[in-house]
Short mmCIF file of C-alpha atoms in Angstrom, two decimals:
data_model
loop_
_atom_site.label_atom_id
_atom_site.label_comp_id
_atom_site.label_asym_id
_atom_site.label_seq_id
_atom_site.Cartn_x
_atom_site.Cartn_y
_atom_site.Cartn_z
CA MET A 1 -3.32 15.98 10.25
CA SER A 2 -6.30 18.28 9.88
CA GLU A 3 -9.74 16.97 9.01
CA LEU A 4 -9.69 15.82 5.40
CA ARG A 5 -11.37 18.18 2.97
CA TRP A 6 -12.34 15.69 0.29
CA LYS A 7 -15.97 15.45 1.37
CA SER A 8 -16.95 13.93 -2.00
CA TRP A 9 -14.76 10.92 -1.22
CA PRO A 10 -17.02 8.66 0.87
CA ALA A 11 -15.39 6.56 3.54
CA GLN A 12 -15.95 2.82 3.37
CA PRO A 13 -16.74 0.69 6.40
CA ARG A 14 -13.61 -0.75 7.99
CA GLY A 15 -12.99 -4.29 9.09
CA ARG A 16 -13.77 -7.82 7.97
CA SER A 17 -17.01 -8.05 9.94
CA VAL A 18 -18.68 -5.36 7.80
CA SER A 19 -19.03 -7.47 4.65
CA GLN A 20 -19.32 -11.16 3.92
CA SER A 21 -16.94 -10.76 0.97
CA SER A 22 -13.30 -9.72 1.28
CA LEU A 23 -11.76 -6.93 -0.74
CA ILE A 24 -8.60 -8.98 -1.32
CA SER A 25 -8.57 -12.77 -1.35
CA ALA A 26 -5.59 -15.02 -2.12
CA ARG A 27 -5.73 -18.79 -2.47
CA ASN A 28 -2.84 -21.28 -2.65
CA ILE A 29 -0.29 -18.71 -3.83
CA HIS A 30 3.01 -20.19 -5.05
CA ARG A 31 6.03 -18.31 -6.44
CA THR A 32 9.55 -19.51 -7.22
CA TYR A 33 12.73 -17.80 -8.39
CA THR A 34 15.71 -19.28 -10.18
CA LEU A 35 19.10 -18.17 -8.88
CA GLY A 36 21.75 -19.67 -11.14
CA LYS A 37 21.09 -23.40 -11.05
CA LYS A 38 19.10 -23.19 -7.83
CA THR A 39 15.32 -22.86 -7.63
CA VAL A 40 14.01 -21.09 -4.54
CA GLU A 41 10.36 -21.45 -3.54
CA VAL A 42 9.51 -18.02 -2.13
CA LEU A 43 5.76 -18.48 -1.56
CA ARG A 44 4.41 -21.90 -0.66
CA GLY A 45 0.65 -22.12 -0.75
CA ILE A 46 -0.38 -18.93 1.05
CA ASP A 47 -4.06 -18.24 1.73
CA LEU A 48 -5.37 -14.95 3.12
CA GLU A 49 -8.26 -12.52 3.08
CA ILE A 50 -8.25 -8.79 3.73
CA GLY A 51 -11.43 -6.80 4.36
CA ARG A 52 -12.47 -3.38 3.17
CA GLY A 53 -10.76 -0.62 5.12
CA GLU A 54 -8.61 -3.09 7.04
CA ARG A 55 -5.03 -2.18 7.93
CA VAL A 56 -2.83 -5.25 7.69
CA PHE A 57 0.92 -5.53 8.27
CA LEU A 58 3.06 -8.32 6.79
CA CYS A 59 6.02 -9.14 9.03
CA GLY A 60 8.80 -11.70 8.94
CA ALA A 61 12.54 -12.16 8.54
CA SER A 62 14.37 -11.01 5.41
CA GLY A 63 13.74 -13.52 2.65
CA ALA A 64 10.53 -14.81 4.24
CA GLY A 65 8.51 -13.85 1.16
CA LYS A 66 6.53 -10.90 2.48
CA THR A 67 7.51 -8.45 -0.29
CA THR A 68 6.82 -11.04 -2.98
CA LEU A 69 3.43 -11.64 -1.39
CA LEU A 70 2.69 -7.90 -1.34
CA TYR A 71 3.61 -7.54 -5.02
CA THR A 72 1.45 -10.54 -5.88
CA LEU A 73 -1.58 -9.12 -4.06
CA ALA A 74 -0.95 -5.73 -5.70
CA GLY A 75 -1.06 -7.02 -9.26
CA LEU A 76 2.66 -6.46 -9.85
CA GLU A 77 3.89 -10.06 -9.83
CA ARG A 78 1.93 -13.00 -11.25
CA PRO A 79 1.92 -16.16 -9.10
CA GLU A 80 2.91 -19.44 -10.72
CA ARG A 81 0.01 -21.13 -8.99
CA GLY A 82 -2.99 -19.85 -7.10
CA ARG A 83 -5.44 -17.00 -7.53
CA VAL A 84 -5.80 -13.43 -6.30
CA HIS A 85 -9.30 -11.96 -6.26
CA ILE A 86 -9.91 -8.21 -5.99
CA GLU A 87 -13.55 -7.37 -5.20
CA GLY A 88 -14.42 -10.88 -6.37
CA ALA A 89 -12.64 -10.62 -9.74
CA ASP A 90 -9.76 -12.99 -10.56
CA LEU A 91 -7.00 -10.41 -11.03
CA TYR A 92 -4.55 -12.40 -13.12
CA SER A 93 -7.22 -13.82 -15.42
CA LEU A 94 -7.93 -10.28 -16.64
CA SER A 95 -6.29 -8.94 -19.79
CA GLN A 96 -3.17 -6.81 -19.38
CA ARG A 97 -5.24 -3.74 -20.20
CA GLU A 98 -7.85 -4.61 -17.58
CA GLN A 99 -5.14 -5.31 -14.98
CA SER A 100 -3.62 -1.89 -15.69
CA ARG A 101 -7.02 -0.27 -15.27
CA VAL A 102 -7.51 -1.98 -11.89
CA ARG A 103 -4.04 -0.94 -10.70
CA ASN A 104 -4.51 2.67 -11.76
CA SER A 105 -8.09 3.14 -10.55
CA LYS A 106 -8.23 0.99 -7.40
CA MET A 107 -4.65 0.71 -6.11
CA GLY A 108 -1.98 3.04 -4.78
CA TYR A 109 1.67 2.11 -4.22
CA ILE A 110 4.34 3.32 -1.80
CA PHE A 111 7.91 2.01 -1.91
CA GLN A 112 10.92 2.20 0.38
CA ASN A 113 12.96 4.15 -2.19
CA TYR A 114 10.17 6.65 -3.00
CA TYR A 115 10.62 6.39 -6.81
CA LEU A 116 9.92 10.06 -7.42
CA LEU A 117 10.80 11.43 -10.86
CA PRO A 118 13.85 13.66 -10.18
CA GLU A 119 13.08 16.20 -12.90
CA LEU A 120 9.54 16.86 -11.63
CA THR A 121 8.49 18.99 -8.66
CA ALA A 122 6.67 17.51 -5.67
CA LEU A 123 3.34 18.68 -7.11
CA GLU A 124 4.10 17.26 -10.55
CA ASN A 125 5.10 13.91 -9.03
CA VAL A 126 1.78 13.71 -7.19
CA MET A 127 -0.05 14.59 -10.41
CA VAL A 128 1.55 11.80 -12.48
CA PRO A 129 -1.04 9.04 -11.80
CA GLY A 130 -3.92 11.50 -12.27
CA MET A 131 -2.64 12.52 -15.68
CA ILE A 132 -3.66 9.09 -16.93
CA ARG A 133 -7.24 9.41 -15.71
CA SER A 134 -8.25 13.06 -15.69
CA LYS A 135 -7.21 16.54 -16.76
CA ASN A 136 -8.72 17.96 -13.59
CA HIS A 137 -6.25 16.72 -11.01
CA ARG A 138 -3.97 19.65 -10.12
CA ARG A 139 -6.27 20.89 -7.36
CA GLN A 140 -6.58 17.40 -5.84
CA ALA A 141 -2.81 16.95 -5.92
CA MET A 142 -2.27 20.29 -4.18
CA GLU A 143 -4.87 19.47 -1.52
CA LEU A 144 -3.11 16.19 -0.79
CA LEU A 145 0.27 17.92 -0.45
CA ASP A 146 -1.38 20.28 2.03
CA GLU A 147 -2.75 17.30 3.95
CA VAL A 148 0.69 15.67 4.24
CA GLY A 149 2.19 18.98 5.39
CA LEU A 150 4.04 19.89 2.20
CA GLY A 151 1.89 22.63 0.72
CA GLY A 152 4.81 25.02 1.02
CA ARG A 153 7.19 22.61 -0.72
CA ALA A 154 5.00 21.83 -3.74
CA HIS A 155 7.39 23.37 -6.26
CA HIS A 156 10.58 21.82 -4.89
CA LEU A 157 12.40 19.02 -6.70
CA PRO A 158 12.94 15.69 -4.89
CA ALA A 159 16.64 16.50 -4.42
CA GLU A 160 15.59 19.54 -2.40
CA LEU A 161 13.46 17.47 -0.02
CA SER A 162 14.44 15.34 2.97
CA GLY A 163 13.77 11.60 2.98
CA GLY A 164 10.71 12.05 5.16
CA GLU A 165 9.38 14.76 2.85
CA GLN A 166 9.95 12.59 -0.22
CA GLN A 167 7.98 9.76 1.36
CA ARG A 168 5.15 12.16 2.14
CA VAL A 169 5.08 13.10 -1.54
CA ALA A 170 4.93 9.39 -2.35
CA ILE A 171 1.96 8.99 0.02
CA ALA A 172 0.14 11.86 -1.69
CA ARG A 173 0.89 10.33 -5.09
CA ALA A 174 -0.48 6.96 -3.96
CA LEU A 175 -3.75 8.59 -2.85
CA VAL A 176 -4.37 11.03 -5.71
CA ASN A 177 -6.57 8.61 -7.67
CA LYS A 178 -8.66 7.88 -4.56
CA PRO A 179 -7.75 4.17 -4.47
CA THR A 180 -9.69 1.48 -2.67
CA MET A 181 -6.44 -0.05 -1.41
CA VAL A 182 -2.84 1.06 -0.84
CA PHE A 183 0.16 -1.28 -0.84
CA ALA A 184 3.31 -0.10 0.94
CA ASP A 185 6.65 -1.93 0.83
CA GLU A 186 8.85 -0.91 3.79
CA PRO A 187 7.62 2.73 3.63
CA THR A 188 9.71 3.70 6.67
CA GLY A 189 12.77 1.59 5.80
CA ASN A 190 14.95 4.53 4.74
CA LEU A 191 13.79 6.90 7.48
CA ASP A 192 14.94 7.55 11.03
CA SER A 193 12.61 6.56 13.86
CA ARG A 194 11.00 10.00 14.20
CA ASN A 195 10.28 10.44 10.50
CA GLY A 196 9.28 6.80 10.19
CA GLY A 197 6.76 7.15 12.99
CA GLU A 198 5.31 10.32 11.46
CA VAL A 199 4.98 8.75 8.01
CA MET A 200 3.27 5.65 9.40
CA ALA A 201 0.92 7.74 11.53
CA LEU A 202 -0.01 9.69 8.40
CA LEU A 203 -0.71 6.50 6.45
CA LEU A 204 -2.84 5.03 9.22
CA GLU A 205 -4.83 8.24 9.63
CA PHE A 206 -5.56 8.48 5.92
CA SER A 207 -6.65 4.84 5.93
CA LYS A 208 -8.93 5.32 8.92
CA ASN A 209 -10.53 8.56 7.73
CA LEU A 210 -11.00 7.50 4.12
CA GLY A 211 -11.78 3.81 4.63
CA THR A 212 -8.83 2.82 2.44
CA THR A 213 -7.50 -0.71 2.82
CA LEU A 214 -3.81 -0.63 3.76
CA VAL A 215 -1.36 -3.52 3.30
CA VAL A 216 2.15 -2.81 4.59
CA VAL A 217 5.39 -4.79 4.62
CA THR A 218 7.59 -3.81 7.57
CA HIS A 219 10.34 -5.06 9.86
CA ASP A 220 9.20 -2.65 12.57
CA ARG A 221 6.91 -4.64 14.85
CA ILE A 222 6.14 -1.65 17.05
CA LEU A 223 4.70 0.18 14.05
CA ALA A 224 2.93 -2.99 12.89
CA GLU A 225 1.03 -3.22 16.17
CA LYS A 226 -0.81 0.00 15.27
CA GLY A 227 -2.79 -1.73 12.52
CA ASP A 228 -5.75 -4.10 12.71
CA ARG A 229 -3.75 -7.29 12.14
CA THR A 230 -0.18 -8.48 11.80
CA LEU A 231 0.38 -11.51 9.57
CA GLU A 232 3.61 -13.41 10.20
CA ILE A 233 5.31 -14.83 7.11
CA ALA A 234 8.03 -17.48 7.51
CA ASP A 235 9.65 -19.59 4.79
CA GLY A 236 7.01 -18.56 2.28
CA GLN A 237 4.09 -19.64 4.43
CA MET A 238 1.62 -18.03 6.80
CA ALA A 239 3.10 -18.60 10.25
CA GLY A 240 0.69 -16.71 12.49
CA GLU A 241 -1.68 -13.82 13.00
CA ASN A 242 -1.89 -11.25 15.79
CA PRO A 243 -4.48 -8.53 16.42
CA GLY A 244 -3.20 -4.97 16.36
CA LEU A 245 -3.80 -2.15 18.80
CA ALA A 246 -6.33 -0.58 16.42
CA THR A 247 -8.56 -3.63 16.81
CA GLU A 248 -8.35 -3.43 20.59
CA VAL A 249 -9.24 0.27 20.56
CA ASP A 250 -12.12 -0.19 18.12
#
């Protein structure tokens, strides 16, 4: 990826040691689901902190609770007990309107299934979040498509793009509002190893260059090692933590 052109977008310092306060803080997070007559406790008292610009991967077996944890941190799923603080503010104590503002202005989302609007072109899909905030977003959306290598595919519909290309559009869409943090749920899950590696490299490079905090759920431990930390989730609890290769290099 070429050097990013958004010079007006200042990078933030990366890593927990930079600031005494965490960007994301979760305390005693509990979440249960009811399946028929059975109640399943998915998250059981999880505590964690994630620093500004940090790249953290959540790993664990299927059903361990990592996706539920990601959605809870991202303001998409309210915990039954516990608190999530974003930049010191108690996220779920905010009004619905304030929560929406935080999600739209500070957070970007990437999902395994892309969730592109099929009737919109790649460029229009990237522009969707910006339409809520500003009328002046077409140029930014086009610049991002250039950065992810899809400048020449801007006017193609999702059905005309490969899986890897669709996920690149989703990355551009997640970044168009210049978020402080990006949450990605299995972003390479539907891609082959080559495309998956390219998409993850793109995400990590954006995070490093722009100082964006990145929280990723993945089953791919080789990819997870490229971040700053890997958090192991097992049976709804924090089971371990390992430093990533990025920490060793830095």
